[in-house]
Amino acid sequence: MKETKAMNVGIVGCGMIARQYLGVLGQTRWLSPVACADLVPERAEAACSTLEEKEWGKARPASLEEILADDDIDLVLNLTNPKGHYPITLQALEAGKHVHSEKPLAMTREEGRQLLAAAESNGVRLGCAPDTFLGCGHQTARAVIDSGRIGEPSMVTLFMLGSGPDGYGENPEVFFQAGAGPLMDVGVYYLTDAVQLLGSIQRVTASAKSTFPERLMRSGKLAGTKIKVEAPTHVTAALEFESGILGTLIASFDILGGHHLAPVEVHGTEGSLSVPDPNGFGGNGAFKAARSSEPWEAIEPTHGTSGMARGTGAADLAAAVANGRPHRASGELAYHVLDVALAIHESAGSGSAVDVESTVERPSPFAEGIVEDIED
Ligand SMILES: NC(=O)c1ccc[n+]([C@@H]2O[C@H](COP(=O)([O-])OP(=O)(O)OC[C@H]3O[C@@H](n4cnc5c(N)ncnc54)[C@H](O)[C@@H]3O)[C@@H](O)[C@H]2O)c1
């Protein structure tokens, strides 16, 4: 049984990803569900039933307006589709609620800045996915880097290579619409992990293309029909970090035959570190010392959460408020990642390097130990 009831939660958007959040609501002592809303009322009802059946909590179906007007609700989880993030998050912040949003934070820098300002002026916290970096796979990598084991980090590779979500879920066509694509959908997990490991990115130079101008949808309402691809589906970028570290990023939906490239590697003056896939929380990294002929040494997880899923960032936000510390999956971190991702697309469009205006502090690392919930 949960001992602490730190924040009452209203969920807005009860689609595919909400299922992961419901499980975290049952697991963490920092969040208690109260109400669920969706444009499709049956989805909100189904989410409430799932919470009750699994004994993860008790919530009532409600409208967005009812959630915003309910003084007992402290935090809104905005799990709607990307275009709903900015307007719903803004309304919730202005209603005096803390918000944890799914990614991306917003569609434009202007929207993102307005959300940061609204959180500040209303005295509430704004958090945003990705929060996978709170998992033990990534917190352990952070501890290895911070311990100096690979020496001074000098470069990072970030490879998100796949064949695309043509057959994923009910609306796979949205992944190919303008403003979407592999960088915004999955590449942001890699950028977020890179920033928490190595700090802010200050300049990017990129190229992008769509290898296939049309894609055949294999699931959902449009299954069996070809759609026009509007977003670049293969993006490649050189990243310059403030620290002088250089990064190479590929985010692609166009790799149909498989590959042998590791998701994330950080190379330093004393050795190399392989980091698990940032699209997940866990996994084992590996280390190889400089000029060693020994094989890669597996790294057992030593830091971060285990067995948690998407929503961990919201639990961290609630714990942060209770303990008066900054939360880790913050609006500022998500804004910097949005700024970098938009800069990559702009550079690909213009053919020139683009400076990234925003900077962000690395979120604070976890203390040693594997935890099943946010501890404090
Ligand atoms: N599905 C995944 O694997 C996955 C993984 C990680 C992150 N995400 C992110 O989560 C978000 C949601 O994705 P999803 O796959 O769950 O989509 P989804 O379409 O399955 O669910 C979104 C839900 O939000 C509801 N909704 C939309 N606008 C609303 C509004 N104004 N008020 C109330 N409800 C509203 C929709 O009716 C729908 O039920 C996206 O930002 C996506 O990038 C999804």
Tab-separated table of C-alpha atoms and ligand atoms in Angstrom:
chain	number	residue	atom	x	y	z
A	1	MET	CA	0.000	0.000	0.000
A	2	LYS	CA	1.165	3.501	-0.737
A	3	GLU	CA	2.155	5.463	2.359
A	4	THR	CA	2.344	8.982	0.966
A	5	LYS	CA	-0.313	10.706	-1.096
A	6	ALA	CA	1.674	13.626	-2.346
A	7	MET	CA	-0.380	14.770	-5.344
A	8	ASN	CA	-3.843	14.092	-6.774
A	9	VAL	CA	-3.734	13.566	-10.523
A	10	GLY	CA	-6.105	14.313	-13.396
A	11	ILE	CA	-5.246	12.509	-16.639
A	12	VAL	CA	-6.106	14.182	-19.931
A	13	GLY	CA	-5.767	11.802	-22.894
A	14	CYS	CA	-6.398	8.112	-22.257
A	15	GLY	CA	-4.970	6.525	-25.424
A	16	MET	CA	-2.129	4.115	-26.021
A	17	ILE	CA	0.612	5.624	-23.838
A	18	ALA	CA	-1.770	6.299	-20.931
A	19	ARG	CA	-1.662	2.545	-20.190
A	20	GLN	CA	1.971	2.832	-19.047
A	21	TYR	CA	1.143	5.825	-16.857
A	22	LEU	CA	-1.738	3.986	-15.168
A	23	GLY	CA	0.684	1.283	-13.990
A	24	VAL	CA	3.074	3.907	-12.581
A	25	LEU	CA	0.149	5.540	-10.718
A	26	GLY	CA	-0.374	2.187	-9.032
A	27	GLN	CA	3.308	1.803	-8.249
A	28	THR	CA	4.443	5.199	-6.965
A	29	ARG	CA	3.564	6.616	-3.583
A	30	TRP	CA	3.825	10.160	-4.930
A	31	LEU	CA	0.745	10.204	-7.204
A	32	SER	CA	-2.932	9.300	-6.731
A	33	PRO	CA	-5.365	9.253	-9.677
A	34	VAL	CA	-8.585	11.210	-9.229
A	35	ALA	CA	-10.079	11.801	-12.701
A	36	CYS	CA	-9.582	10.778	-16.340
A	37	ALA	CA	-10.661	12.775	-19.413
A	38	ASP	CA	-10.632	12.013	-23.128
A	39	LEU	CA	-12.385	13.407	-26.200
A	40	VAL	CA	-13.638	9.828	-26.595
A	41	PRO	CA	-15.488	9.317	-23.276
A	42	GLU	CA	-15.252	5.491	-23.479
A	43	ARG	CA	-11.448	5.763	-23.248
A	44	ALA	CA	-11.668	7.783	-20.024
A	45	GLU	CA	-14.152	5.240	-18.634
A	46	ALA	CA	-11.864	2.357	-19.634
A	47	ALA	CA	-8.897	4.024	-17.899
A	48	CYS	CA	-10.940	4.421	-14.686
A	49	SER	CA	-12.005	0.752	-14.872
A	50	THR	CA	-8.394	-0.379	-15.386
A	51	LEU	CA	-7.239	1.598	-12.335
A	52	GLU	CA	-9.932	0.007	-10.203
A	53	GLU	CA	-9.580	-3.566	-11.548
A	54	LYS	CA	-5.799	-3.560	-11.083
A	55	GLU	CA	-6.130	-1.808	-7.710
A	56	TRP	CA	-3.927	1.014	-8.936
A	57	GLY	CA	-6.278	3.707	-7.604
A	58	LYS	CA	-9.749	5.138	-7.956
A	59	ALA	CA	-10.677	7.793	-10.533
A	60	ARG	CA	-13.861	9.149	-12.089
A	61	PRO	CA	-14.468	9.945	-15.758
A	62	ALA	CA	-14.488	13.725	-16.213
A	63	SER	CA	-14.120	16.478	-18.800
A	64	LEU	CA	-10.993	18.613	-19.138
A	65	GLU	CA	-12.978	21.560	-17.748
A	66	GLU	CA	-14.011	19.554	-14.670
A	67	ILE	CA	-10.402	18.549	-14.032
A	68	LEU	CA	-9.211	22.153	-14.306
A	69	ALA	CA	-11.965	23.384	-11.952
A	70	ASP	CA	-11.367	20.679	-9.319
A	71	ASP	CA	-9.421	22.189	-6.407
A	72	ASP	CA	-8.495	18.701	-5.192
A	73	ILE	CA	-6.458	17.995	-8.332
A	74	ASP	CA	-2.839	19.100	-7.972
A	75	LEU	CA	-1.259	17.775	-11.153
A	76	VAL	CA	-2.442	17.269	-14.726
A	77	LEU	CA	-0.900	14.535	-16.850
A	78	ASN	CA	-1.216	15.758	-20.446
A	79	LEU	CA	-1.120	12.554	-22.515
A	80	THR	CA	-2.888	13.924	-25.576
A	81	ASN	CA	-1.462	13.996	-29.111
A	82	PRO	CA	1.389	16.449	-29.810
A	83	LYS	CA	-0.797	19.298	-31.097
A	84	GLY	CA	-2.831	19.174	-27.855
A	85	HIS	CA	0.193	19.618	-25.620
A	86	TYR	CA	0.557	23.398	-25.777
A	87	PRO	CA	-3.105	24.481	-25.391
A	88	ILE	CA	-3.982	21.956	-22.667
A	89	THR	CA	-0.761	22.446	-20.711
A	90	LEU	CA	-1.229	26.228	-20.852
A	91	GLN	CA	-4.825	26.014	-19.569
A	92	ALA	CA	-3.795	23.672	-16.765
A	93	LEU	CA	-0.873	25.873	-15.663
A	94	GLU	CA	-3.138	28.917	-15.688
A	95	ALA	CA	-5.636	26.967	-13.570
A	96	GLY	CA	-2.853	26.612	-10.979
A	97	LYS	CA	-2.082	22.930	-11.660
A	98	HIS	CA	1.342	21.358	-11.910
A	99	VAL	CA	1.677	19.655	-15.298
A	100	HIS	CA	3.662	16.731	-16.646
A	101	SER	CA	3.233	16.537	-20.419
A	102	GLU	CA	4.042	13.885	-22.959
A	103	LYS	CA	6.629	14.932	-25.531
A	104	PRO	CA	7.087	17.170	-27.347
A	105	LEU	CA	6.598	20.044	-24.897
A	106	ALA	CA	5.109	22.144	-27.719
A	107	MET	CA	5.363	22.484	-31.493
A	108	THR	CA	7.278	25.799	-31.585
A	109	ARG	CA	9.826	27.682	-29.462
A	110	GLU	CA	7.336	30.503	-28.876
A	111	GLU	CA	4.793	28.051	-27.462
A	112	GLY	CA	7.474	26.381	-25.342
A	113	ARG	CA	8.611	29.720	-23.897
A	114	GLN	CA	5.005	30.662	-23.089
A	115	LEU	CA	4.593	27.417	-21.143
A	116	LEU	CA	7.778	28.015	-19.125
A	117	ALA	CA	6.596	31.566	-18.373
A	118	ALA	CA	3.093	30.372	-17.383
A	119	ALA	CA	4.547	27.839	-14.931
A	120	GLU	CA	6.739	30.531	-13.411
A	121	SER	CA	4.013	33.155	-13.117
A	122	ASN	CA	1.507	30.699	-11.618
A	123	GLY	CA	4.003	29.274	-9.133
A	124	VAL	CA	3.594	25.687	-10.389
A	125	ARG	CA	5.939	23.074	-11.870
A	126	LEU	CA	6.102	22.064	-15.531
A	127	GLY	CA	7.537	18.650	-16.369
A	128	CYS	CA	7.756	16.798	-19.659
A	129	ALA	CA	8.696	13.456	-21.190
A	130	PRO	CA	11.055	11.871	-22.095
A	131	ASP	CA	11.691	10.602	-18.567
A	132	THR	CA	13.425	7.351	-19.545
A	133	PHE	CA	16.736	8.847	-18.372
A	134	LEU	CA	15.533	8.307	-14.790
A	135	GLY	CA	15.829	4.555	-15.391
A	136	CYS	CA	18.771	2.513	-14.160
A	137	GLY	CA	20.215	2.054	-17.672
A	138	HIS	CA	20.810	5.796	-17.996
A	139	GLN	CA	21.456	6.812	-14.387
A	140	THR	CA	24.161	4.132	-14.231
A	141	ALA	CA	25.716	5.520	-17.430
A	142	ARG	CA	25.615	8.978	-15.854
A	143	ALA	CA	27.387	7.659	-12.738
A	144	VAL	CA	30.094	6.002	-14.868
A	145	ILE	CA	30.744	9.226	-16.796
A	146	ASP	CA	30.692	11.412	-13.669
A	147	SER	CA	33.097	9.025	-11.901
A	148	GLY	CA	35.717	9.779	-14.562
A	149	ARG	CA	36.009	6.138	-15.640
A	150	ILE	CA	36.073	7.012	-19.371
A	151	GLY	CA	38.242	10.089	-18.661
A	152	GLU	CA	37.250	13.329	-20.380
A	153	PRO	CA	34.290	12.604	-22.713
A	154	SER	CA	35.121	13.748	-26.239
A	155	MET	CA	32.416	12.356	-28.523
A	156	VAL	CA	29.016	10.680	-28.540
A	157	THR	CA	27.105	8.715	-31.159
A	158	LEU	CA	23.296	8.588	-31.116
A	159	PHE	CA	21.733	6.132	-33.565
A	160	MET	CA	17.952	5.762	-33.699
A	161	LEU	CA	17.559	3.598	-36.744
A	162	GLY	CA	14.341	1.792	-37.625
A	163	SER	CA	12.001	0.897	-40.441
A	164	GLY	CA	9.272	3.261	-39.209
A	165	PRO	CA	5.896	3.000	-37.494
A	166	ASP	CA	3.912	2.290	-40.719
A	167	GLY	CA	2.064	-0.511	-38.911
A	168	TYR	CA	2.016	0.976	-35.370
A	169	GLY	CA	-1.331	1.641	-33.690
A	170	GLU	CA	-4.511	3.218	-34.990
A	171	ASN	CA	-3.034	6.348	-36.604
A	172	PRO	CA	0.416	5.553	-38.028
A	173	GLU	CA	-0.037	8.302	-40.626
A	174	VAL	CA	0.548	10.990	-37.945
A	175	PHE	CA	4.219	9.993	-37.654
A	176	PHE	CA	4.779	11.129	-41.260
A	177	GLN	CA	2.924	14.461	-41.068
A	178	ALA	CA	4.659	17.856	-41.103
A	179	GLY	CA	6.205	18.547	-37.679
A	180	ALA	CA	6.499	14.824	-36.847
A	181	GLY	CA	9.074	12.320	-38.186
A	182	PRO	CA	11.724	10.212	-36.433
A	183	LEU	CA	13.586	13.074	-34.744
A	184	MET	CA	10.510	14.500	-32.990
A	185	ASP	CA	8.988	11.109	-32.234
A	186	VAL	CA	11.944	9.026	-30.997
A	187	GLY	CA	15.090	11.100	-31.587
A	188	VAL	CA	14.118	13.327	-28.645
A	189	TYR	CA	14.772	10.398	-26.261
A	190	TYR	CA	18.345	10.246	-27.549
A	191	LEU	CA	18.856	14.008	-27.371
A	192	THR	CA	17.448	14.139	-23.824
A	193	ASP	CA	19.746	11.347	-22.664
A	194	ALA	CA	22.732	13.008	-24.335
A	195	VAL	CA	21.984	16.297	-22.532
A	196	GLN	CA	21.550	14.638	-19.123
A	197	LEU	CA	24.819	12.743	-19.675
A	198	LEU	CA	26.919	15.493	-21.246
A	199	GLY	CA	25.212	18.903	-20.924
A	200	SER	CA	23.733	21.432	-23.355
A	201	ILE	CA	24.134	21.425	-27.134
A	202	GLN	CA	25.128	24.793	-28.602
A	203	ARG	CA	25.297	24.308	-32.386
A	204	VAL	CA	24.034	21.832	-34.986
A	205	THR	CA	24.631	21.111	-38.657
A	206	ALA	CA	22.222	18.715	-40.318
A	207	SER	CA	20.913	17.106	-43.490
A	208	ALA	CA	17.601	15.321	-43.929
A	209	LYS	CA	15.561	13.566	-46.576
A	210	SER	CA	12.627	11.258	-47.133
A	211	THR	CA	13.890	8.152	-48.886
A	212	PHE	CA	10.310	7.107	-49.656
A	213	PRO	CA	7.963	9.960	-50.724
A	214	GLU	CA	4.961	7.705	-50.062
A	215	ARG	CA	4.393	5.027	-47.396
A	216	LEU	CA	1.922	2.163	-47.296
A	217	MET	CA	0.010	2.213	-43.990
A	218	ARG	CA	-0.220	-1.252	-42.492
A	219	SER	CA	-2.553	-0.586	-39.531
A	220	GLY	CA	-5.370	1.736	-38.487
A	221	LYS	CA	-8.114	3.329	-40.527
A	222	LEU	CA	-5.830	3.874	-43.537
A	223	ALA	CA	-4.410	0.327	-43.606
A	224	GLY	CA	-3.772	-0.712	-47.201
A	225	THR	CA	-3.526	2.872	-48.528
A	226	LYS	CA	-0.458	4.906	-49.435
A	227	ILE	CA	0.022	8.310	-47.800
A	228	LYS	CA	2.254	11.207	-48.827
A	229	VAL	CA	5.269	11.641	-46.517
A	230	GLU	CA	5.480	15.264	-45.289
A	231	ALA	CA	8.218	15.040	-42.596
A	232	PRO	CA	11.853	14.119	-43.318
A	233	THR	CA	12.175	10.441	-42.380
A	234	HIS	CA	15.984	10.280	-42.339
A	235	VAL	CA	17.789	12.955	-40.335
A	236	THR	CA	21.537	13.129	-39.750
A	237	ALA	CA	23.211	15.800	-37.618
A	238	ALA	CA	26.534	16.921	-36.196
A	239	LEU	CA	26.085	18.233	-32.632
A	240	GLU	CA	28.469	20.584	-30.817
A	241	PHE	CA	28.083	20.506	-27.034
A	242	GLU	CA	28.952	23.523	-24.857
A	243	SER	CA	31.698	21.406	-23.312
A	244	GLY	CA	33.390	20.871	-26.687
A	245	ILE	CA	32.140	17.276	-27.024
A	246	LEU	CA	31.094	16.430	-30.600
A	247	GLY	CA	28.076	14.250	-31.335
A	248	THR	CA	26.796	12.377	-34.368
A	249	LEU	CA	23.054	11.721	-34.541
A	250	ILE	CA	20.983	9.711	-36.983
A	251	ALA	CA	17.214	9.444	-36.528
A	252	SER	CA	15.606	7.371	-39.262
A	253	PHE	CA	12.427	5.555	-40.235
A	254	ASP	CA	14.096	4.452	-43.497
A	255	ILE	CA	16.368	1.574	-42.417
A	256	LEU	CA	14.525	-1.416	-43.788
A	257	GLY	CA	17.216	-4.107	-43.625
A	258	GLY	CA	18.592	-3.832	-40.076
A	259	HIS	CA	21.929	-2.480	-38.800
A	260	HIS	CA	24.769	-3.076	-36.343
A	261	LEU	CA	25.050	0.413	-34.821
A	262	ALA	CA	24.773	0.680	-31.020
A	263	PRO	CA	22.098	3.165	-29.830
A	264	VAL	CA	24.434	5.385	-27.776
A	265	GLU	CA	28.184	5.347	-27.201
A	266	VAL	CA	30.244	7.907	-25.309
A	267	HIS	CA	33.986	7.901	-25.968
A	268	GLY	CA	36.484	9.515	-23.631
A	269	THR	CA	40.210	9.901	-23.122
A	270	GLU	CA	40.366	6.806	-20.858
A	271	GLY	CA	37.780	4.524	-22.409
A	272	SER	CA	34.406	4.015	-24.046
A	273	LEU	CA	30.914	3.525	-22.671
A	274	SER	CA	27.996	1.828	-24.402
A	275	VAL	CA	24.639	3.150	-23.111
A	276	PRO	CA	21.331	1.238	-23.399
A	277	ASP	CA	18.558	2.384	-25.752
A	278	PRO	CA	17.161	5.735	-24.464
A	279	ASN	CA	13.669	4.720	-25.634
A	280	GLY	CA	13.614	2.433	-22.552
A	281	PHE	CA	14.468	2.867	-18.874
A	282	GLY	CA	16.656	-0.150	-18.164
A	283	GLY	CA	19.322	-2.276	-19.812
A	284	ASN	CA	22.985	-2.922	-19.174
A	285	GLY	CA	25.727	-0.672	-20.456
A	286	ALA	CA	29.265	-1.803	-21.245
A	287	PHE	CA	32.744	-0.356	-20.730
A	288	LYS	CA	36.021	-0.773	-22.605
A	289	ALA	CA	39.225	0.825	-21.321
A	290	ALA	CA	41.424	2.859	-23.689
A	291	ARG	CA	43.663	0.674	-25.880
A	292	SER	CA	42.579	-2.453	-23.976
A	293	SER	CA	42.531	-5.810	-25.761
A	294	GLU	CA	39.988	-7.073	-23.208
A	295	PRO	CA	36.409	-7.549	-24.444
A	296	TRP	CA	33.704	-5.054	-23.475
A	297	GLU	CA	32.858	-5.409	-19.789
A	298	ALA	CA	29.113	-5.481	-18.987
A	299	ILE	CA	28.055	-2.858	-16.443
A	300	GLU	CA	25.458	-3.950	-13.903
A	301	PRO	CA	22.943	-1.226	-12.994
A	302	THR	CA	23.940	0.646	-9.821
A	303	HIS	CA	21.814	3.841	-9.938
A	304	GLY	CA	18.286	4.875	-10.896
A	305	THR	CA	14.847	3.318	-11.052
A	306	SER	CA	14.060	-0.265	-11.957
A	307	GLY	CA	10.680	-1.578	-13.110
A	308	MET	CA	9.233	1.925	-13.617
A	309	ALA	CA	7.694	3.172	-16.859
A	310	ARG	CA	6.611	6.398	-18.521
A	311	GLY	CA	5.215	8.646	-15.783
A	312	THR	CA	8.261	8.278	-13.528
A	313	GLY	CA	9.053	11.926	-14.321
A	314	ALA	CA	5.680	12.986	-12.881
A	315	ALA	CA	6.382	11.004	-9.690
A	316	ASP	CA	9.765	12.756	-9.497
A	317	LEU	CA	8.019	16.121	-9.926
A	318	ALA	CA	5.609	15.384	-7.047
A	319	ALA	CA	8.478	14.204	-4.833
A	320	ALA	CA	10.470	17.309	-5.802
A	321	VAL	CA	7.638	19.632	-4.736
A	322	ALA	CA	7.222	17.728	-1.446
A	323	ASN	CA	10.948	18.016	-0.745
A	324	GLY	CA	11.577	21.492	-2.172
A	325	ARG	CA	14.095	20.445	-4.826
A	326	PRO	CA	14.143	20.833	-8.646
A	327	HIS	CA	12.429	18.063	-10.622
A	328	ARG	CA	14.498	16.237	-13.187
A	329	ALA	CA	12.310	15.791	-16.317
A	330	SER	CA	11.744	19.536	-16.359
A	331	GLY	CA	10.106	21.905	-18.818
A	332	GLU	CA	13.496	23.609	-19.202
A	333	LEU	CA	15.167	20.341	-20.262
A	334	ALA	CA	12.305	19.568	-22.687
A	335	TYR	CA	12.503	23.131	-24.068
A	336	HIS	CA	16.234	22.783	-24.741
A	337	VAL	CA	15.650	19.451	-26.510
A	338	LEU	CA	12.830	21.016	-28.575
A	339	ASP	CA	15.147	23.944	-29.415
A	340	VAL	CA	17.874	21.524	-30.569
A	341	ALA	CA	15.440	19.377	-32.603
A	342	LEU	CA	13.963	22.446	-34.335
A	343	ALA	CA	17.494	23.737	-35.000
A	344	ILE	CA	18.386	20.389	-36.631
A	345	HIS	CA	15.402	20.641	-38.980
A	346	GLU	CA	16.219	24.302	-39.716
A	347	SER	CA	19.840	23.448	-40.494
A	348	ALA	CA	18.732	20.635	-42.802
A	349	GLY	CA	16.457	23.124	-44.579
A	350	SER	CA	18.996	25.934	-44.926
A	351	GLY	CA	22.196	23.949	-45.400
A	352	SER	CA	23.905	26.082	-42.714
A	353	ALA	CA	24.927	25.519	-39.101
A	354	VAL	CA	22.348	26.765	-36.574
A	355	ASP	CA	23.229	28.088	-33.115
A	356	VAL	CA	21.024	26.817	-30.278
A	357	GLU	CA	20.005	29.689	-28.022
A	358	SER	CA	18.830	27.833	-24.926
A	359	THR	CA	21.032	26.118	-22.373
A	360	VAL	CA	20.072	23.933	-19.431
A	361	GLU	CA	21.757	22.531	-16.329
A	362	ARG	CA	22.071	18.752	-16.306
A	363	PRO	CA	19.305	17.359	-14.048
A	364	SER	CA	20.647	16.108	-10.716
A	365	PRO	CA	21.748	12.448	-10.771
A	366	PHE	CA	20.356	9.747	-8.476
A	367	ALA	CA	22.272	8.604	-5.405
A	368	GLU	CA	23.772	5.115	-5.547
A	369	GLY	CA	21.263	2.263	-5.350
A	370	ILE	CA	18.473	0.816	-7.460
A	371	VAL	CA	14.991	1.986	-6.446
A	372	GLU	CA	11.480	0.857	-7.378
A	373	ASP	CA	9.993	4.300	-6.728
A	374	ILE	CA	11.323	7.834	-6.401
A	375	GLU	CA	12.793	7.919	-2.882
A	376	ASP	CA	12.814	11.604	-2.014
B	1	LIG	N1	2.126	5.275	-28.137
B	1	LIG	C1	3.397	5.275	-27.797
B	1	LIG	O1	4.111	4.247	-27.894
B	1	LIG	C2	4.035	6.505	-27.223
B	1	LIG	C3	5.260	6.347	-26.579
B	1	LIG	C4	5.839	7.440	-25.956
B	1	LIG	C5	5.233	8.666	-26.035
B	1	LIG	N2	4.055	8.824	-26.711
B	1	LIG	C6	3.471	10.173	-26.766
B	1	LIG	O2	2.254	10.194	-26.018
B	1	LIG	C7	1.323	11.095	-26.610
B	1	LIG	C8	0.041	10.347	-26.861
B	1	LIG	O3	0.329	9.262	-27.727
B	1	LIG	P1	-0.624	7.999	-27.815
B	1	LIG	O4	0.091	7.005	-28.648
B	1	LIG	O5	-1.128	7.618	-26.490
B	1	LIG	O6	-1.817	8.623	-28.707
B	1	LIG	P2	-3.334	8.139	-28.729
B	1	LIG	O7	-3.938	8.784	-29.946
B	1	LIG	O8	-3.428	6.671	-28.573
B	1	LIG	O9	-3.949	8.813	-27.419
B	1	LIG	C9	-4.144	10.179	-27.243
B	1	LIG	C10	-5.504	10.368	-26.600
B	1	LIG	O10	-5.698	11.747	-26.313
B	1	LIG	C11	-7.059	12.061	-26.568
B	1	LIG	N3	-7.149	13.513	-26.785
B	1	LIG	C12	-6.647	14.238	-27.804
B	1	LIG	N4	-6.935	15.533	-27.643
B	1	LIG	C13	-7.640	15.634	-26.487
B	1	LIG	C14	-8.242	16.722	-25.798
B	1	LIG	N5	-8.185	17.968	-26.269
B	1	LIG	N6	-8.890	16.472	-24.635
B	1	LIG	C15	-8.985	15.208	-24.166
B	1	LIG	N7	-8.430	14.133	-24.797
B	1	LIG	C16	-7.778	14.343	-25.934
B	1	LIG	C17	-7.401	11.256	-27.792
B	1	LIG	O11	-8.802	11.074	-27.938
B	1	LIG	C18	-6.669	9.946	-27.504
B	1	LIG	O12	-7.484	9.011	-26.819
B	1	LIG	C19	1.988	11.633	-27.866
B	1	LIG	O13	2.536	12.895	-27.603
B	1	LIG	C20	3.104	10.636	-28.160
B	1	LIG	O14	4.213	11.257	-28.771
B	1	LIG	C21	3.427	7.759	-27.272
